[in-house]
Coordinates of C-alpha atoms (C1' of nucleotides) in Angstrom, one line a residue:
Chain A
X1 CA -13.4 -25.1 19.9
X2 CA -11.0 -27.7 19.5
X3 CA -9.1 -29.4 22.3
X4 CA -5.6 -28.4 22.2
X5 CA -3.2 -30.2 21.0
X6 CA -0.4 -31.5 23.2
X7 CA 2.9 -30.9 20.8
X8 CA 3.3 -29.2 17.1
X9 CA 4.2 -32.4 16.0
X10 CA 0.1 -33.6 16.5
X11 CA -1.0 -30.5 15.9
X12 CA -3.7 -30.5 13.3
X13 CA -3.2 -27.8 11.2
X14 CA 0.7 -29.0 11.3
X15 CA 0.7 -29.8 7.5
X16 CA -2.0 -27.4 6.3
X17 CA 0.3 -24.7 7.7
X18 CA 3.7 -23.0 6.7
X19 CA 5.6 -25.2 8.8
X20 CA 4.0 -28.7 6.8
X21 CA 7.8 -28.3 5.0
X22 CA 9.6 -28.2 8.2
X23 CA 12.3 -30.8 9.4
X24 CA 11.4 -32.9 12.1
X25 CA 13.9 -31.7 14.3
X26 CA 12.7 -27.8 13.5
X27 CA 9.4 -28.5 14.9
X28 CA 10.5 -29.8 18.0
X29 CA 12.3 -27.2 18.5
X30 CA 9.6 -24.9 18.2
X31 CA 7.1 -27.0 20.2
X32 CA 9.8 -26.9 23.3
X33 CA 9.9 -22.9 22.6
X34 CA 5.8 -22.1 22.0
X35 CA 3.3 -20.7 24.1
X36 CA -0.4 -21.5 23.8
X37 CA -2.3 -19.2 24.6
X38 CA -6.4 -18.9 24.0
X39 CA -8.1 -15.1 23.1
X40 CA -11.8 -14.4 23.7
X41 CA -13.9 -13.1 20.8
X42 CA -12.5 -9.4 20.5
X43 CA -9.2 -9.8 22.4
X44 CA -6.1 -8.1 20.5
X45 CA -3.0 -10.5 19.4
X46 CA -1.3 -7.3 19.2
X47 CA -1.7 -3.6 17.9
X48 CA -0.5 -1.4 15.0
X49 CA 3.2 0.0 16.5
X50 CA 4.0 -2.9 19.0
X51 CA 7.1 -4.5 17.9
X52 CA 7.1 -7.8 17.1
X53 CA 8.4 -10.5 19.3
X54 CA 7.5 -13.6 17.6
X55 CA 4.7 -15.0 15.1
X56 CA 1.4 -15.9 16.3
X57 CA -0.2 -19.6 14.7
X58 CA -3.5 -20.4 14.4
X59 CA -4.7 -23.3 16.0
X60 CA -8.4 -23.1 16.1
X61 CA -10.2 -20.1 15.3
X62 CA -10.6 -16.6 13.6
X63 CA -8.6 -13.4 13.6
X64 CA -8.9 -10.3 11.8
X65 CA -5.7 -7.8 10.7
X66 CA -6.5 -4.5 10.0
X67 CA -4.7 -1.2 9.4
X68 CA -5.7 1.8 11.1
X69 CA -6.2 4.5 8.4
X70 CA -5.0 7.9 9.2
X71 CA -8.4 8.9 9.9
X72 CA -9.1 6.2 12.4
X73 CA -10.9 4.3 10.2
X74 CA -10.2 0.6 10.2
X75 CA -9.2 -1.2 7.3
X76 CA -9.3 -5.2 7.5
X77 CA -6.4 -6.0 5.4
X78 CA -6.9 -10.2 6.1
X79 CA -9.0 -12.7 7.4
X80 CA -7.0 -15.3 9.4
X81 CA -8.0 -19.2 10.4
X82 CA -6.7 -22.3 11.6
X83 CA -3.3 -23.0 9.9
X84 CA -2.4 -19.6 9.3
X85 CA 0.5 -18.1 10.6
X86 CA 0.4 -14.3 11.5
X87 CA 3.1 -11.0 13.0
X88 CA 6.0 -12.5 10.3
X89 CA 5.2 -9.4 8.1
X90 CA 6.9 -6.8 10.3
X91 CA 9.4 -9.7 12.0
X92 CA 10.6 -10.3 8.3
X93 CA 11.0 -6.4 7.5
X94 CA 12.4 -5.9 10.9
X95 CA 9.4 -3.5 11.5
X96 CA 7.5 -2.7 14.2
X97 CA 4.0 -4.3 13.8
X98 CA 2.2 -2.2 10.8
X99 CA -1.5 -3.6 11.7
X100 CA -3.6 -5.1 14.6
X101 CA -4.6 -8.3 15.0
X102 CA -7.9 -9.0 17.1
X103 CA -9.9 -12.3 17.3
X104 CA -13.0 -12.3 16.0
X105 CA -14.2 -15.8 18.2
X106 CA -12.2 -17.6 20.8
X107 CA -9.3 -18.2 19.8
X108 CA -6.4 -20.8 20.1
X109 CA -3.2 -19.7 19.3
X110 CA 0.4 -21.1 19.7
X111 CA 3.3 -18.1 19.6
X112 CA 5.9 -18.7 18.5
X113 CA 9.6 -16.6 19.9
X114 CA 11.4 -14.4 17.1
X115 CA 14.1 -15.7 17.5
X116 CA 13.3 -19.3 17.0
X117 CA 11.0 -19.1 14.2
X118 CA 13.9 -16.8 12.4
X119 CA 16.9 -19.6 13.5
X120 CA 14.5 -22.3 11.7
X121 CA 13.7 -20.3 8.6
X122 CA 17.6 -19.6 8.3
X123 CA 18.5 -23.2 8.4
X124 CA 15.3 -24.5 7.0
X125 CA 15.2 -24.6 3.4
X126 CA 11.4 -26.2 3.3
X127 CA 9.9 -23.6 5.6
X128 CA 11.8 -20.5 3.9
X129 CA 10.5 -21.5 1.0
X130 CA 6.9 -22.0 2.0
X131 CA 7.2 -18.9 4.3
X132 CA 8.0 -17.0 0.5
X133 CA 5.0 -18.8 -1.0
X134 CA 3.0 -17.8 1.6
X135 CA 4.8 -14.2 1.3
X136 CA 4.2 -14.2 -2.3
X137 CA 0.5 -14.9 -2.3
X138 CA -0.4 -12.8 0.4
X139 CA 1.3 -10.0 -2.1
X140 CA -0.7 -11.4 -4.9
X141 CA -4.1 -11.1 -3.0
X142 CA -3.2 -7.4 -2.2
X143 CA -2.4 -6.6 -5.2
X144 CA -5.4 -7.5 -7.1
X145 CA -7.4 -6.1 -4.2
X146 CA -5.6 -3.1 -5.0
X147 CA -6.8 -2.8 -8.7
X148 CA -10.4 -3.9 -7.8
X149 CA -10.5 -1.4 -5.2
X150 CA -9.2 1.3 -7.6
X151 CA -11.6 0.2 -10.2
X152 CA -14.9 -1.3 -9.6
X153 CA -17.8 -0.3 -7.9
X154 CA -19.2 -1.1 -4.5
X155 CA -21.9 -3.3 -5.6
X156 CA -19.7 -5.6 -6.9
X157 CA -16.5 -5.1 -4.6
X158 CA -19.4 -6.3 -1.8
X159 CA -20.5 -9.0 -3.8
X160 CA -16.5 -10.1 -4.2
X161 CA -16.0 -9.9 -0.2
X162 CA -18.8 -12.1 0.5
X163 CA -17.7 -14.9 -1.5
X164 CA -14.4 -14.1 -0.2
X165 CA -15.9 -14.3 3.7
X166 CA -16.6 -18.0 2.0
X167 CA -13.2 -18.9 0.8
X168 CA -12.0 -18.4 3.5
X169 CA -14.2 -19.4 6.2
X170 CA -16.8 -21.7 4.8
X171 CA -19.6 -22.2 5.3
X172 CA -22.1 -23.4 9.0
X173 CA -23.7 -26.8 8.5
X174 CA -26.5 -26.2 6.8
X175 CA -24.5 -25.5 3.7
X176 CA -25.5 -21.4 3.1
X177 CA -24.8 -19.7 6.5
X178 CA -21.5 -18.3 6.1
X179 CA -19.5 -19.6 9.3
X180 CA -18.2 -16.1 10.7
X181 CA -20.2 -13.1 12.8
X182 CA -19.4 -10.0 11.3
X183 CA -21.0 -6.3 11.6
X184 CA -22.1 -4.7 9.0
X185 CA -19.5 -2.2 10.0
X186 CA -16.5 -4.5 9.7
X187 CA -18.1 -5.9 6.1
X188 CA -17.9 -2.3 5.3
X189 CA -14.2 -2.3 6.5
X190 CA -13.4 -5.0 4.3
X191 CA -15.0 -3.5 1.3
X192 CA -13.2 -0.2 1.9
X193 CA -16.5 1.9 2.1
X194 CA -18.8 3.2 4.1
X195 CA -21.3 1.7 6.7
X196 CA -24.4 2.7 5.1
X197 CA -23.3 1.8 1.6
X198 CA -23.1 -1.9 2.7
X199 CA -26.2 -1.9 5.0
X200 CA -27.7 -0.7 1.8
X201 CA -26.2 -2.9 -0.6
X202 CA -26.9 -6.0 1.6
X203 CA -30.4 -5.2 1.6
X204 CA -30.2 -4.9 -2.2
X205 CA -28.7 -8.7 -2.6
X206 CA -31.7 -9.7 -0.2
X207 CA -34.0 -8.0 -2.1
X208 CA -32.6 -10.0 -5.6
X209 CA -32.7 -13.4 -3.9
X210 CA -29.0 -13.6 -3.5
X211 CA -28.5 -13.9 0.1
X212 CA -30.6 -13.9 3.3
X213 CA -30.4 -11.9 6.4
X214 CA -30.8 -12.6 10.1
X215 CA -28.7 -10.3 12.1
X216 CA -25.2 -11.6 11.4
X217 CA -26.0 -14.4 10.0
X218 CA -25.7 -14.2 6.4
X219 CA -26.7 -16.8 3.9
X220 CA -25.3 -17.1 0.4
X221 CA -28.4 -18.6 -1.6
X222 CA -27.1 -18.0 -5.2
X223 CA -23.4 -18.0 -5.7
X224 CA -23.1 -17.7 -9.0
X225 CA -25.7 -14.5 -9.3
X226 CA -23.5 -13.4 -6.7
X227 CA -20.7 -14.4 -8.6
X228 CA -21.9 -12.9 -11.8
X229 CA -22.3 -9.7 -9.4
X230 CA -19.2 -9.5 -8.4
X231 CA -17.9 -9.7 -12.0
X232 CA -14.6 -11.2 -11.9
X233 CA -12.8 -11.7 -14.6
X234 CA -9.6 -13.8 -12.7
Chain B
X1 CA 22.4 4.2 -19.8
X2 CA 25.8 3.0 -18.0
X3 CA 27.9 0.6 -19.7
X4 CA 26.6 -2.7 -19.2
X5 CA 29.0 -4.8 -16.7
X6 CA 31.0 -7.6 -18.1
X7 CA 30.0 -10.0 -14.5
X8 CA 27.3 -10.4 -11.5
X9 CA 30.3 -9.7 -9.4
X10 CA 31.3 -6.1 -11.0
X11 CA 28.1 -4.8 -11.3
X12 CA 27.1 -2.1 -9.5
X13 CA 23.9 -3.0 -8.2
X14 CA 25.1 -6.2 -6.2
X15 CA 25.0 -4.7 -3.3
X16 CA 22.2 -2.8 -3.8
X17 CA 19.7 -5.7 -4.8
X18 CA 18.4 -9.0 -2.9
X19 CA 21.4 -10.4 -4.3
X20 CA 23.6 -8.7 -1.9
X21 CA 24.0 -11.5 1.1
X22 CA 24.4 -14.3 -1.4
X23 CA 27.2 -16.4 -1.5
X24 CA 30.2 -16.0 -4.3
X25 CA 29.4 -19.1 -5.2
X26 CA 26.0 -18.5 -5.9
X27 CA 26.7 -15.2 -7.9
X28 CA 29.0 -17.2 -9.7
X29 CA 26.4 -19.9 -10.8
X30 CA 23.8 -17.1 -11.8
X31 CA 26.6 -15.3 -13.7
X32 CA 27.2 -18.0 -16.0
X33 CA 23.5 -18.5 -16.6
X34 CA 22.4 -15.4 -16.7
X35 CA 21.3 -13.6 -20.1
X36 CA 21.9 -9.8 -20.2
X37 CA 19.4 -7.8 -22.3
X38 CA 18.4 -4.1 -23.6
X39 CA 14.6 -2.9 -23.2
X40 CA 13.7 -0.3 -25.3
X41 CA 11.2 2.2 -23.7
X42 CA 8.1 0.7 -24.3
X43 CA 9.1 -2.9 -24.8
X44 CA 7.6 -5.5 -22.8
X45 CA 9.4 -7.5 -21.0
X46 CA 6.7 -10.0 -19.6
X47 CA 3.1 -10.5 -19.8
X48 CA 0.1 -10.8 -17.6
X49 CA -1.2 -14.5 -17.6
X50 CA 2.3 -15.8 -19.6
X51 CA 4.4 -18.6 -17.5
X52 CA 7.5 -17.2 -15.8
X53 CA 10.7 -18.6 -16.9
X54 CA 12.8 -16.8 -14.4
X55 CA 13.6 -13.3 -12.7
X56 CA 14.3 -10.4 -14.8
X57 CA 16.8 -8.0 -12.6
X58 CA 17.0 -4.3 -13.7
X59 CA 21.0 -3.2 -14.1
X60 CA 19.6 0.1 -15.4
X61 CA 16.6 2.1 -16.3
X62 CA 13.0 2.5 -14.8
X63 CA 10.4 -0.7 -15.2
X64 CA 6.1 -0.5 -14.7
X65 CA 4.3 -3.8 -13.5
X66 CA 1.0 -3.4 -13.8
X67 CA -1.9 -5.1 -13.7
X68 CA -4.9 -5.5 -16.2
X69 CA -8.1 -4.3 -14.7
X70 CA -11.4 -6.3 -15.4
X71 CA -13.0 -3.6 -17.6
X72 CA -8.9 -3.2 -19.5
X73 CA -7.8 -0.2 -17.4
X74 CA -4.3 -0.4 -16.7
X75 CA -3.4 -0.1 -12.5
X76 CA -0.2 0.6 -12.1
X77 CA 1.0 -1.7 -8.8
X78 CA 4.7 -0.8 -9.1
X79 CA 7.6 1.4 -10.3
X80 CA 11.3 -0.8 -10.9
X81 CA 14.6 0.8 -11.0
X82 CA 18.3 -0.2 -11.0
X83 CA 18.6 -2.9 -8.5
X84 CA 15.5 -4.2 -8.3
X85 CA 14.3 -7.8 -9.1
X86 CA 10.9 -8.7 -10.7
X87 CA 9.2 -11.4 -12.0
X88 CA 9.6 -13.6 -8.6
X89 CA 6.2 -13.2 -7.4
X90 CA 4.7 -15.7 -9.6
X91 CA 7.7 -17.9 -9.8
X92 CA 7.3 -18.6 -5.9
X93 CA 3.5 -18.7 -5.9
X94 CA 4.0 -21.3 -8.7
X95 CA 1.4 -19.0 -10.9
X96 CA 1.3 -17.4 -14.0
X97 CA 2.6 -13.8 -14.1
X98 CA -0.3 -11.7 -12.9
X99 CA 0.9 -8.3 -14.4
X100 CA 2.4 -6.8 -17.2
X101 CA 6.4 -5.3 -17.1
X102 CA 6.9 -2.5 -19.2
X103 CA 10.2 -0.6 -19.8
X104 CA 9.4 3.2 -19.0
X105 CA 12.9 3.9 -20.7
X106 CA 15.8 2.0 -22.6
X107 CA 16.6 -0.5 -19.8
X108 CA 19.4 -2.4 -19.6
X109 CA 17.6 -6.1 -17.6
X110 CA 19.5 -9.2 -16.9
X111 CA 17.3 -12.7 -16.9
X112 CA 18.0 -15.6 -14.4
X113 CA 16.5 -18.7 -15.0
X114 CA 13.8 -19.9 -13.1
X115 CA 15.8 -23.4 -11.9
X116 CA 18.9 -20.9 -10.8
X117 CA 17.0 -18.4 -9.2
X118 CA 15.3 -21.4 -7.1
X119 CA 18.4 -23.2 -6.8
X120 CA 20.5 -20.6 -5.1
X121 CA 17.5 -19.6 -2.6
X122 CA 17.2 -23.1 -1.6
X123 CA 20.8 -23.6 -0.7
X124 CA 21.7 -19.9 0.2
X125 CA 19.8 -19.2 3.5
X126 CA 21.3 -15.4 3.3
X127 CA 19.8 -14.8 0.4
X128 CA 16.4 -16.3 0.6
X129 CA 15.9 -14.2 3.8
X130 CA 16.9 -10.9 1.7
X131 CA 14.0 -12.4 -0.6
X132 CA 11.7 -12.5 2.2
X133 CA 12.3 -9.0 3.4
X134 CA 12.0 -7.9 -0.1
X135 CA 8.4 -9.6 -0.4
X136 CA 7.4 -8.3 3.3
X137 CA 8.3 -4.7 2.1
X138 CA 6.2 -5.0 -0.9
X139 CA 3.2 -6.8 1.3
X140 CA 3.7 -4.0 3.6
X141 CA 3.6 -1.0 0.8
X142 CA 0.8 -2.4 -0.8
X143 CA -1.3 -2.8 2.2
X144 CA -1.0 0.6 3.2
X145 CA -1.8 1.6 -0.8
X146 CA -4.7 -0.5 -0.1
X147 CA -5.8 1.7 2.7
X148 CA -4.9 4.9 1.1
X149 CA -7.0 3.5 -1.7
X150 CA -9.7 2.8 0.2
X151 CA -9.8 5.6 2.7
X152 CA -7.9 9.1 1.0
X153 CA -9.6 11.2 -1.0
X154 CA -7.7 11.8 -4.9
X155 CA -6.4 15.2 -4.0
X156 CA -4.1 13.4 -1.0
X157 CA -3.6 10.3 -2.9
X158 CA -2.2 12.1 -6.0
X159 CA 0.0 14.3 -3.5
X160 CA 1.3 10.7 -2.4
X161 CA 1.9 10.0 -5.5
X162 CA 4.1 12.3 -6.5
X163 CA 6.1 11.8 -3.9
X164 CA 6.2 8.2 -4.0
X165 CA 8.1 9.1 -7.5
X166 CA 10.1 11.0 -6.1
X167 CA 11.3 8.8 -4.0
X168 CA 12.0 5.8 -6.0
X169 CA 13.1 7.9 -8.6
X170 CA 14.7 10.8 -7.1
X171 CA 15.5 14.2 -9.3
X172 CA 17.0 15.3 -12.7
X173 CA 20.7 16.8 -11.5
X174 CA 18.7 20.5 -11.0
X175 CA 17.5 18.5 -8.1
X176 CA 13.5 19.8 -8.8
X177 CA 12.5 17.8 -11.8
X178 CA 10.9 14.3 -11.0
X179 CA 13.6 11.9 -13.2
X180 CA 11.3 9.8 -14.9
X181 CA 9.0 10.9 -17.9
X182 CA 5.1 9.7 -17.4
X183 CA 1.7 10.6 -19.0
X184 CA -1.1 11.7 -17.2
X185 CA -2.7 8.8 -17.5
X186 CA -0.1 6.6 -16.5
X187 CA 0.1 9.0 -13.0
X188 CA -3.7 8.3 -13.1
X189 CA -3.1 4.7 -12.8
X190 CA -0.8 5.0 -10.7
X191 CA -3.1 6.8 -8.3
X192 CA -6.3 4.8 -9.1
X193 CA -8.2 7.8 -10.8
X194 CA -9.7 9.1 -13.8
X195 CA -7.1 10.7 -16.3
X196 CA -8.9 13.8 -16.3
X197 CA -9.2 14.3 -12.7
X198 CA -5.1 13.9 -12.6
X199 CA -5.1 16.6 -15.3
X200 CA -7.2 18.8 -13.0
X201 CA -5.2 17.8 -9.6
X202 CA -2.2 18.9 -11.4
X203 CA -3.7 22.0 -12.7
X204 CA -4.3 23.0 -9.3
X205 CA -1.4 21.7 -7.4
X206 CA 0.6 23.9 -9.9
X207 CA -1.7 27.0 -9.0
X208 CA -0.9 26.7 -5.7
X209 CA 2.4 26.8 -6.0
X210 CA 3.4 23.6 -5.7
X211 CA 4.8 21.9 -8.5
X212 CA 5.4 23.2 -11.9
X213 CA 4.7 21.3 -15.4
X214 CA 6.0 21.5 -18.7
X215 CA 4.6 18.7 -20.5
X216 CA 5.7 15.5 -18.8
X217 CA 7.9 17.0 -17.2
X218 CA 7.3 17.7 -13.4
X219 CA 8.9 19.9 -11.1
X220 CA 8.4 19.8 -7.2
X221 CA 8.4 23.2 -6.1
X222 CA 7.5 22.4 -2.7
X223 CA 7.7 19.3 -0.8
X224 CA 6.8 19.9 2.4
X225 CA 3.4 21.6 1.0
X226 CA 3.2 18.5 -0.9
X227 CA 3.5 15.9 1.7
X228 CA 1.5 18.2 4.0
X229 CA -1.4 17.7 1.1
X230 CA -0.3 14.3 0.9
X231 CA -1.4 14.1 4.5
X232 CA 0.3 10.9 5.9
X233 CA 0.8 9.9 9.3
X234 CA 2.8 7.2 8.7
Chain C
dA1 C1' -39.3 -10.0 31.2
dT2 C1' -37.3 -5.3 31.1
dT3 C1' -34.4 -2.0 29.4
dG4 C1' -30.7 0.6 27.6
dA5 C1' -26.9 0.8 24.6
dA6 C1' -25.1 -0.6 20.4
dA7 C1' -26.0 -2.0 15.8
dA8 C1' -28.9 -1.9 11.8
dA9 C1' -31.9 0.3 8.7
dT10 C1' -33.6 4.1 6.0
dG11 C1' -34.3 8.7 4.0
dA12 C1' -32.6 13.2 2.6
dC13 C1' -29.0 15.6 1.0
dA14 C1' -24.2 16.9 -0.3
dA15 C1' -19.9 16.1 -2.2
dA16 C1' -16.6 13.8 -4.8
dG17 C1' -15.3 12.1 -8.7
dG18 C1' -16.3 9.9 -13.3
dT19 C1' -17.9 10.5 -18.1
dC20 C1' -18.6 12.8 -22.3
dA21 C1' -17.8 16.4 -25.5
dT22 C1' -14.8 19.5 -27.3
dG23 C1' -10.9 22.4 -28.0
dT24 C1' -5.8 22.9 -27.6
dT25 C1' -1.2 21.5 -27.6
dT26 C1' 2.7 18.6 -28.4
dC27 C1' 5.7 16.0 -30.9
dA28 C1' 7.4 12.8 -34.0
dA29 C1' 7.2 11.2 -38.8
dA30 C1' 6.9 12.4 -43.4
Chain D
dT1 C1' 8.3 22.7 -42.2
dT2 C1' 4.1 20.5 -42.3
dT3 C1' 0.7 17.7 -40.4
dG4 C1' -1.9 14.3 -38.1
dA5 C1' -2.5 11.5 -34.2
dA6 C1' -2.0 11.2 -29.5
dA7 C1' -1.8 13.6 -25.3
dC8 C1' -3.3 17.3 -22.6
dA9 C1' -6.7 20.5 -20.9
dT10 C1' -11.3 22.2 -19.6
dG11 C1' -16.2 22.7 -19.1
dA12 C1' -20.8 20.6 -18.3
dC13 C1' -23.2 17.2 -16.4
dC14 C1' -24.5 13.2 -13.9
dT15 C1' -23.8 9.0 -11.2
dT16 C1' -22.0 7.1 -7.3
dT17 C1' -21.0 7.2 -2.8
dG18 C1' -20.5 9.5 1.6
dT19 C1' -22.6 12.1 5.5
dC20 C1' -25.9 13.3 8.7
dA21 C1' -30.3 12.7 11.0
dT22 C1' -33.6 9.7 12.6
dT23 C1' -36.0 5.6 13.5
dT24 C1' -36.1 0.7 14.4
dT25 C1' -34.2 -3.5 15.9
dT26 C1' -31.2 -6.5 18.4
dC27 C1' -29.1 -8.4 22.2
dA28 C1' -27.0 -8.7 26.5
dA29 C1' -27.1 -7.3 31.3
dT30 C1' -30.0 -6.7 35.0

DNA sequence: ATTGAAAAATGACAAAGGTCATGTTTCAAA
DNA sequence: TTTGAAACATGACCTTTGTCATTTTTCAAT
């Protein structure tokens, strides 16, 4: 992990973040009013019907946020790294917190107090208008999860979250070993199905030459047949 | 359909839309740019994958966004009424509309230019935040669709579904009768089914007792049966 | 290195839901 | 009023996916 940063005005994911809009003077503001704060692998940020107190930022490492269906089943609804900014969903709809968030490595995170972050999107033009961008795209990525999730098969909704798993957190060194630990179980969570069906399916893509296997570890050694798999259209 | 109001300021859904902490200024500006319009049922008002040239917002009637699966099957991702605002998601992700608005009846729709609509958030910090609760509600109630999706069987999802009409669109004045007119297959879109297995849900939910149908029409007999099939903790 | 629990893998089977075919009804245009 | 297309309805069937049981592997704690 990263050494932490000293203020948000060094911080490195400053400008890669919703705050890279901010006024000078916003962000120290914030920086006198944050916490840091570091979670080990499998720590909760918070849970499902907390109320929200403030909004959790990124600094180095990786968080899941996932609903708890009314079954008990968890459903990751996002994947969260460096930069991203996460708890302004229920702040912004005055809710309490509508999913939990648990890190899935160590973690540094900086929170950030309700009622600062709202006084600086209220007189911060810049950041409320990145916040809504941010707002607007997370809606975007639902909703085509949405229709995919309605519509297409496993095979190729699993073939969608692995390159996904990529977007968003890239890839080791080496170039093919996607550069998060996850169990099968939370792949399957992600997908929206069940265990099996991914164990299953994973072993299918190995079979093909698609990807390779080693516990966790997952290698992507043909993106586009797993691209062509996935079948997207966008 | 209600007359159609002469200003921004008269009209009756001011208060009821994200419009309704704006300054007078403001709603003065977007009154004398905005363009008043009448959809008739079926008409289109905006295309998946065309540039957005501003907000549409519904004075009166009943509006569909929905998106354009991979394969061509429609998803239905929302249902509009008097008051509501659409059209912003891709204006403030800077995108091209990702889904299709239909009028589901003769809608009266005002359009706000994109550079007005923008303007006014930028310098009205009341009304950019009603923006952002607007877009956290939607995140929200598409995230837990997701789950739903992902995790309910059709019988419960379809029960959901009714109801979720029923709430946005309430009842005919005989206070039973869902107010808005839809096939089967646009409930089947809504739900993320087959057509037929709608048609065969509804068979049975009206053998039990629980609605009643007589052609599109659809009559909620009992509720509490409903939402108990519906099965939501929420 | 041992070991015990959790995770992964695999097979057998069942259930849910989709597809296709076909018949019936509705409803608006002629 | 007729009529023809679209929507609705229903049955038969089959594919997909989930569930349950069991075995194997992994991995961390001793």
């Amino acid at each position: 992990m990263h050494p932490s940063p000293s203020t948000c005005q060094q911080c490195a994911q400053r400008f890669n973040s919703v705050f890279c809009k901010a006024r000078e003077e916003h962000v120290e503001v914030i920086n006198d009013k944050k916490v840091c704060n570091i979670y080990k692998k499998g720590q909760l940020l918070f849970h499902e019907g907390a109320h929200p107190f403030g909004v959790f930022c990124i600094n180095d490492g990786k968080v899941k946020l996932s609903h708890q269906g009314d079954d008990g089943k968890e459903q990751i609804i996002r994947l969260l790294k460096a930069g991203d900014v996460l708890g302004y969903r229920a702040l912004l709809s005055g809710d309490r917190y509508s999913a939990s968030a648990v890190a899935l490595e160590d973690t540094q995170v900086c929170f950030i107090p309700k009622d600062v972050f709202i006084n600086v999107l209220q007189h911060d033009a810049g950041m409320a208008f990145e916040m809504m961008k941010v707002l607007s795209d997370e809606l975007h990525r639902s909703e085509i999860k949405l229709t995919h999730l309605a519509q297409k098969p496993i095979r190729e909704r699993l073939a969608e979250t692995l390159l996904f798993i990529k977007e968003t957190y890239g890839f080791e060194a080496d170039g093919i070993t996607l550069a998060v630990k996850l169990s099968r179980e939370e792949i399957a969570n992600l997908v929206g199905t069940a265990t099996e069906s991914t164990i299953r399916l994973l072993s299918e893509f190995k079979k093909d030459g698609m990807i390779e296997l080693d516990g966790k570890k997952i290698q992507i050694l043909k993106p586009k047949q797993l691209l062509a798999t996935a079948n997207l259209q966008d």
